[in-house]
PDB file of C-alpha atoms in Angstrom:
ATOM      1  CA  MET A   1      32.346  11.451  74.478  1.00 57.00           C
ATOM      2  CA  GLY A   2      35.226   8.812  73.474  1.00 82.00           C
ATOM      3  CA  LEU A   3      33.719   5.697  71.691  1.00 85.00           C
ATOM      4  CA  GLU A   4      35.874   2.400  72.003  1.00 88.00           C
ATOM      5  CA  VAL A   5      36.501   1.184  68.395  1.00 89.00           C
ATOM      6  CA  ALA A   6      35.613  -2.277  68.328  1.00 88.00           C
ATOM      7  CA  LYS A   7      35.294  -4.426  65.054  1.00 89.00           C
ATOM      8  CA  MET A   8      32.929  -7.636  64.941  1.00 90.00           C
ATOM      9  CA  GLU A   9      32.665 -10.818  62.846  1.00 91.00           C
ATOM     10  CA  LEU A  10      29.121 -12.275  64.268  1.00 92.00           C
ATOM     11  CA  GLU A  11      28.752 -15.451  62.241  1.00 93.00           C
ATOM     12  CA  MET A  12      25.834 -18.392  62.944  1.00 94.00           C
ATOM     13  CA  LYS A  13      24.919 -16.264  66.286  1.00 94.00           C
ATOM     14  CA  ASP A  14      21.939 -15.446  67.939  1.00 95.00           C
ATOM     15  CA  ILE A  15      21.868 -11.647  69.071  1.00 94.00           C
ATOM     16  CA  SER A  16      17.997 -11.684  69.854  1.00 94.00           C
ATOM     17  CA  GLY A  17      17.221  -9.384  72.683  1.00 93.00           C
ATOM     18  CA  SER A  18      20.495  -7.522  72.217  1.00 94.00           C
ATOM     19  CA  LYS A  19      20.520  -3.587  72.818  1.00 94.00           C
ATOM     20  CA  PHE A  20      22.838  -0.779  70.902  1.00 92.00           C
ATOM     21  CA  LYS A  21      22.785   2.612  72.366  1.00 92.00           C
ATOM     22  CA  GLU A  22      24.358   5.398  71.287  1.00 91.00           C
ATOM     23  CA  VAL A  23      26.854   3.264  69.074  1.00 92.00           C
ATOM     24  CA  ASN A  24      28.420   4.217  65.720  1.00 93.00           C
ATOM     25  CA  ALA A  25      27.109   1.409  63.279  1.00 91.00           C
ATOM     26  CA  GLU A  26      28.319   2.594  60.240  1.00 92.00           C
ATOM     27  CA  GLY A  27      28.724   1.248  56.903  1.00 91.00           C
ATOM     28  CA  LEU A  28      27.502  -2.747  58.504  1.00 92.00           C
ATOM     29  CA  ASP A  29      26.499  -5.175  56.403  1.00 93.00           C
ATOM     30  CA  PHE A  30      23.953  -7.824  56.937  1.00 92.00           C
ATOM     31  CA  ASP A  31      23.351 -10.571  55.007  1.00 94.00           C
ATOM     32  CA  ASN A  32      20.661 -13.253  55.424  1.00 94.00           C
ATOM     33  CA  VAL A  33      19.816 -11.755  59.012  1.00 94.00           C
ATOM     34  CA  ASN A  34      16.073 -11.573  60.953  1.00 95.00           C
ATOM     35  CA  LEU A  35      15.240  -8.390  62.172  1.00 93.00           C
ATOM     36  CA  SER A  36      11.576  -9.071  62.444  1.00 93.00           C
ATOM     37  CA  LYS A  37      10.628  -6.716  65.528  1.00 92.00           C
ATOM     38  CA  SER A  38      13.581  -4.829  65.893  1.00 92.00           C
ATOM     39  CA  LYS A  39      13.033  -1.601  66.463  1.00 93.00           C
ATOM     40  CA  ILE A  40      15.347   1.788  65.294  1.00 93.00           C
ATOM     41  CA  ASN A  41      14.770   5.306  67.157  1.00 92.00           C
ATOM     42  CA  ASN A  42      16.950   7.988  66.544  1.00 93.00           C
ATOM     43  CA  ALA A  43      19.033   6.635  63.817  1.00 92.00           C
ATOM     44  CA  ASN A  44      20.495   8.055  60.595  1.00 93.00           C
ATOM     45  CA  MET A  45      19.905   5.784  57.784  1.00 93.00           C
ATOM     46  CA  SER A  46      20.717   8.202  55.080  1.00 93.00           C
ATOM     47  CA  GLY A  47      22.364   6.347  52.012  1.00 93.00           C
ATOM     48  CA  MET A  48      21.570   2.949  53.025  1.00 92.00           C
ATOM     49  CA  THR A  49      20.287  -0.157  50.753  1.00 93.00           C
ATOM     50  CA  LEU A  50      17.970  -2.942  51.627  1.00 92.00           C
ATOM     51  CA  ASN A  51      17.915  -5.267  49.204  1.00 93.00           C
ATOM     52  CA  ASP A  52      15.436  -8.249  48.808  1.00 93.00           C
ATOM     53  CA  VAL A  53      14.069  -7.199  52.155  1.00 93.00           C
ATOM     54  CA  ASN A  54      10.834  -8.459  53.707  1.00 93.00           C
ATOM     55  CA  ALA A  55       9.371  -5.706  55.015  1.00 92.00           C
ATOM     56  CA  SER A  56       5.632  -6.314  55.407  1.00 92.00           C
ATOM     57  CA  GLU A  57       3.900  -4.401  58.636  1.00 92.00           C
ATOM     58  CA  VAL A  58       6.854  -2.177  58.585  1.00 92.00           C
ATOM     59  CA  ASP A  59       5.492   1.372  60.586  1.00 93.00           C
ATOM     60  CA  ILE A  60       7.558   4.508  59.401  1.00 92.00           C
ATOM     61  CA  ARG A  61       7.053   7.587  61.445  1.00 93.00           C
ATOM     62  CA  ASN A  62       8.386  10.841  61.530  1.00 93.00           C
ATOM     63  CA  ALA A  63      10.743   9.895  58.898  1.00 92.00           C
ATOM     64  CA  ASN A  64      12.631  11.869  55.995  1.00 93.00           C
ATOM     65  CA  LEU A  65      12.615  10.060  53.102  1.00 91.00           C
ATOM     66  CA  SER A  66      13.165  12.378  50.552  1.00 91.00           C
ATOM     67  CA  ALA A  67      15.164  11.263  47.597  1.00 92.00           C
ATOM     68  CA  THR A  68      14.429   7.526  48.550  1.00 92.00           C
ATOM     69  CA  SER A  69      13.680   5.139  45.166  1.00 92.00           C
ATOM     70  CA  VAL A  70      11.432   2.557  45.757  1.00 92.00           C
ATOM     71  CA  GLN A  71      11.473  -0.052  42.907  1.00 92.00           C
ATOM     72  CA  HIS A  72      10.007  -3.289  41.944  1.00 90.00           C
ATOM     73  CA  ALA A  73       7.887  -3.325  45.520  1.00 90.00           C
ATOM     74  CA  ASN A  74       4.847  -4.867  46.708  1.00 89.00           C
ATOM     75  CA  MET A  75       3.059  -2.026  48.425  1.00 90.00           C
ATOM     76  CA  SER A  76      -0.435  -3.516  48.587  1.00 89.00           C
ATOM     77  CA  HIS A  77      -2.593  -1.984  51.414  1.00 90.00           C
ATOM     78  CA  MET A  78      -0.175   0.297  52.334  1.00 92.00           C
ATOM     79  CA  LYS A  79      -0.995   3.049  54.192  1.00 92.00           C
ATOM     80  CA  VAL A  80       0.829   6.653  53.204  1.00 91.00           C
ATOM     81  CA  ASP A  81      -0.861   9.144  55.718  1.00 93.00           C
ATOM     82  CA  HIS A  82       0.490  13.119  56.291  1.00 92.00           C
ATOM     83  CA  VAL A  83       3.308  12.869  53.757  1.00 91.00           C
ATOM     84  CA  HIS A  84       4.841  15.351  51.835  1.00 91.00           C
ATOM     85  CA  LEU A  85       4.880  14.311  48.173  1.00 89.00           C
ATOM     86  CA  PHE A  86       5.905  17.541  46.475  1.00 88.00           C
ATOM     87  CA  GLY A  87       8.063  16.341  43.217  1.00 89.00           C
ATOM     88  CA  THR A  88       6.932  12.632  43.628  1.00 90.00           C
ATOM     89  CA  GLU A  89       6.475  10.362  40.663  1.00 90.00           C
ATOM     90  CA  PHE A  90       4.800   7.006  40.543  1.00 91.00           C
ATOM     91  CA  VAL A  91       6.214   5.388  37.743  1.00 93.00           C
ATOM     92  CA  ASN A  92       4.832   2.076  35.893  1.00 92.00           C
ATOM     93  CA  ILE A  93       2.576   1.181  38.725  1.00 90.00           C
ATOM     94  CA  VAL A  94       1.419  -2.266  37.827  1.00 89.00           C
ATOM     95  CA  LEU A  95      -1.467  -4.556  39.269  1.00 88.00           C
ATOM     96  CA  PRO A  96       0.102  -8.189  40.265  1.00 90.00           C
ATOM     97  CA  GLN A  97       0.612  -9.923  36.689  1.00 90.00           C
ATOM     98  CA  GLU A  98      -0.275 -13.838  36.496  1.00 93.00           C
ATOM     99  CA  GLY A  99       2.433 -15.746  39.071  1.00 91.00           C
ATOM    100  CA  ASP A 100       2.772 -13.236  41.313  1.00 88.00           C
ATOM    101  CA  ARG A 101       2.113 -14.468  44.711  1.00 84.00           C
ATOM    102  CA  ASN A 102      -0.549 -12.042  45.255  1.00 87.00           C
ATOM    103  CA  TYR A 103      -1.892 -12.259  41.761  1.00 92.00           C
ATOM    104  CA  ASP A 104      -5.921 -12.865  41.338  1.00 93.00           C
ATOM    105  CA  PRO A 105      -7.395 -13.949  38.332  1.00 94.00           C
ATOM    106  CA  ASN A 106     -10.697 -12.415  38.635  1.00 94.00           C
ATOM    107  CA  GLY A 107      -8.980  -8.822  39.369  1.00 89.00           C
ATOM    108  CA  ASP A 108     -10.824  -8.879  42.799  1.00 91.00           C
ATOM    109  CA  TYR A 109      -8.370  -5.650  44.156  1.00 90.00           C
ATOM    110  CA  LYS A 110      -8.938  -3.541  46.977  1.00 89.00           C
ATOM    111  CA  PRO A 111      -9.313   0.207  45.547  1.00 88.00           C
ATOM    112  CA  ILE A 112      -6.251   2.557  45.683  1.00 89.00           C
ATOM    113  CA  VAL A 113      -8.016   5.294  47.357  1.00 91.00           C
ATOM    114  CA  PHE A 114      -6.576   9.186  47.952  1.00 91.00           C
ATOM    115  CA  HIS A 115      -8.692  10.652  50.565  1.00 92.00           C
ATOM    116  CA  ASN A 116      -8.664  14.335  51.858  1.00 93.00           C
ATOM    117  CA  CYS A 117      -5.536  14.854  49.651  1.00 92.00           C
ATOM    118  CA  ASN A 118      -4.006  18.281  48.047  1.00 91.00           C
ATOM    119  CA  LEU A 119      -3.597  16.979  44.661  1.00 90.00           C
ATOM    120  CA  SER A 120      -3.191  20.651  43.169  1.00 91.00           C
ATOM    121  CA  ASN A 121      -0.344  20.672  40.382  1.00 91.00           C
ATOM    122  CA  MET A 122      -0.818  16.503  40.006  1.00 91.00           C
ATOM    123  CA  GLU A 123      -0.571  15.654  36.211  1.00 92.00           C
ATOM    124  CA  ILE A 124      -1.963  11.974  35.226  1.00 92.00           C
ATOM    125  CA  ASN A 125       0.357  10.844  31.369  1.00 93.00           C
ATOM    126  CA  ASN A 126      -0.089   7.849  29.485  1.00 94.00           C
ATOM    127  CA  CYS A 127      -2.391   5.999  32.261  1.00 92.00           C
ATOM    128  CA  ASP A 128      -5.197   3.169  32.552  1.00 91.00           C
ATOM    129  CA  ILE A 129      -7.803   5.742  34.127  1.00 91.00           C
ATOM    130  CA  THR A 130     -10.625   2.519  33.753  1.00 90.00           C
ATOM    131  CA  GLY A 131     -12.814   2.873  35.996  1.00 90.00           C
ATOM    132  CA  LEU A 132     -10.852   6.076  37.509  1.00 93.00           C
ATOM    133  CA  LYS A 133     -13.465   7.999  40.274  1.00 93.00           C
ATOM    134  CA  ILE A 134     -13.025  11.569  41.163  1.00 92.00           C
ATOM    135  CA  ASN A 135     -15.581  12.276  44.193  1.00 92.00           C
ATOM    136  CA  GLY A 136     -17.643   9.722  42.460  1.00 92.00           C
ATOM    137  CA  ILE A 137     -17.672  10.975  39.285  1.00 93.00           C
ATOM    138  CA  LEU A 138     -16.302   8.111  36.481  1.00 94.00           C
ATOM    139  CA  ILE A 139     -13.488  10.276  34.590  1.00 93.00           C
ATOM    140  CA  GLU A 140     -13.532   7.728  31.331  1.00 91.00           C
ATOM    141  CA  GLU A 141     -16.953   9.265  31.067  1.00 90.00           C
ATOM    142  CA  LEU A 142     -16.140  12.734  31.438  1.00 89.00           C
ATOM    143  CA  LEU A 143     -13.872  12.720  28.851  1.00 88.00           C
ATOM    144  CA  LYS A 144     -16.041  11.205  26.544  1.00 88.00           C
ATOM    145  CA  ASN A 145     -18.488  13.418  27.109  1.00 85.00           C
ATOM    146  CA  LYS A 146     -16.578  16.249  27.009  1.00 81.00           C
ATOM    147  CA  SER A 147     -14.916  14.961  22.946  1.00 69.00           C
TER     148      SER A 147
END
């Protein structure tokens, strides 16, 4: 099947409800675009760059996110289910700081939970483990008692 080549420049247009099927859209440049409620199925998005993006309530399923980098992101209340994490690193994970939109001066944040996970060969290095529990056991106390 041969594709018709047609470069388009759209500016100040409302293309809501448009459909693209069997289209080569490699190298598109979206700037200041509202893509809310859009659906993308069976798409090659490798090498794609998303910058200054509101991706709240996005649902990603059956995705290859290997070697993906997420930086300076608010992932509060995010659910990660049935994923492969071998070789994955979580670095500089922080709670909101004063001045952040979701900062709570009382520190009243929903806990981070790993449930029914295989965490074998996992390492935790140079991390604040205040309040960290594994199967209900406070790790801080466990480490104090071991010393």
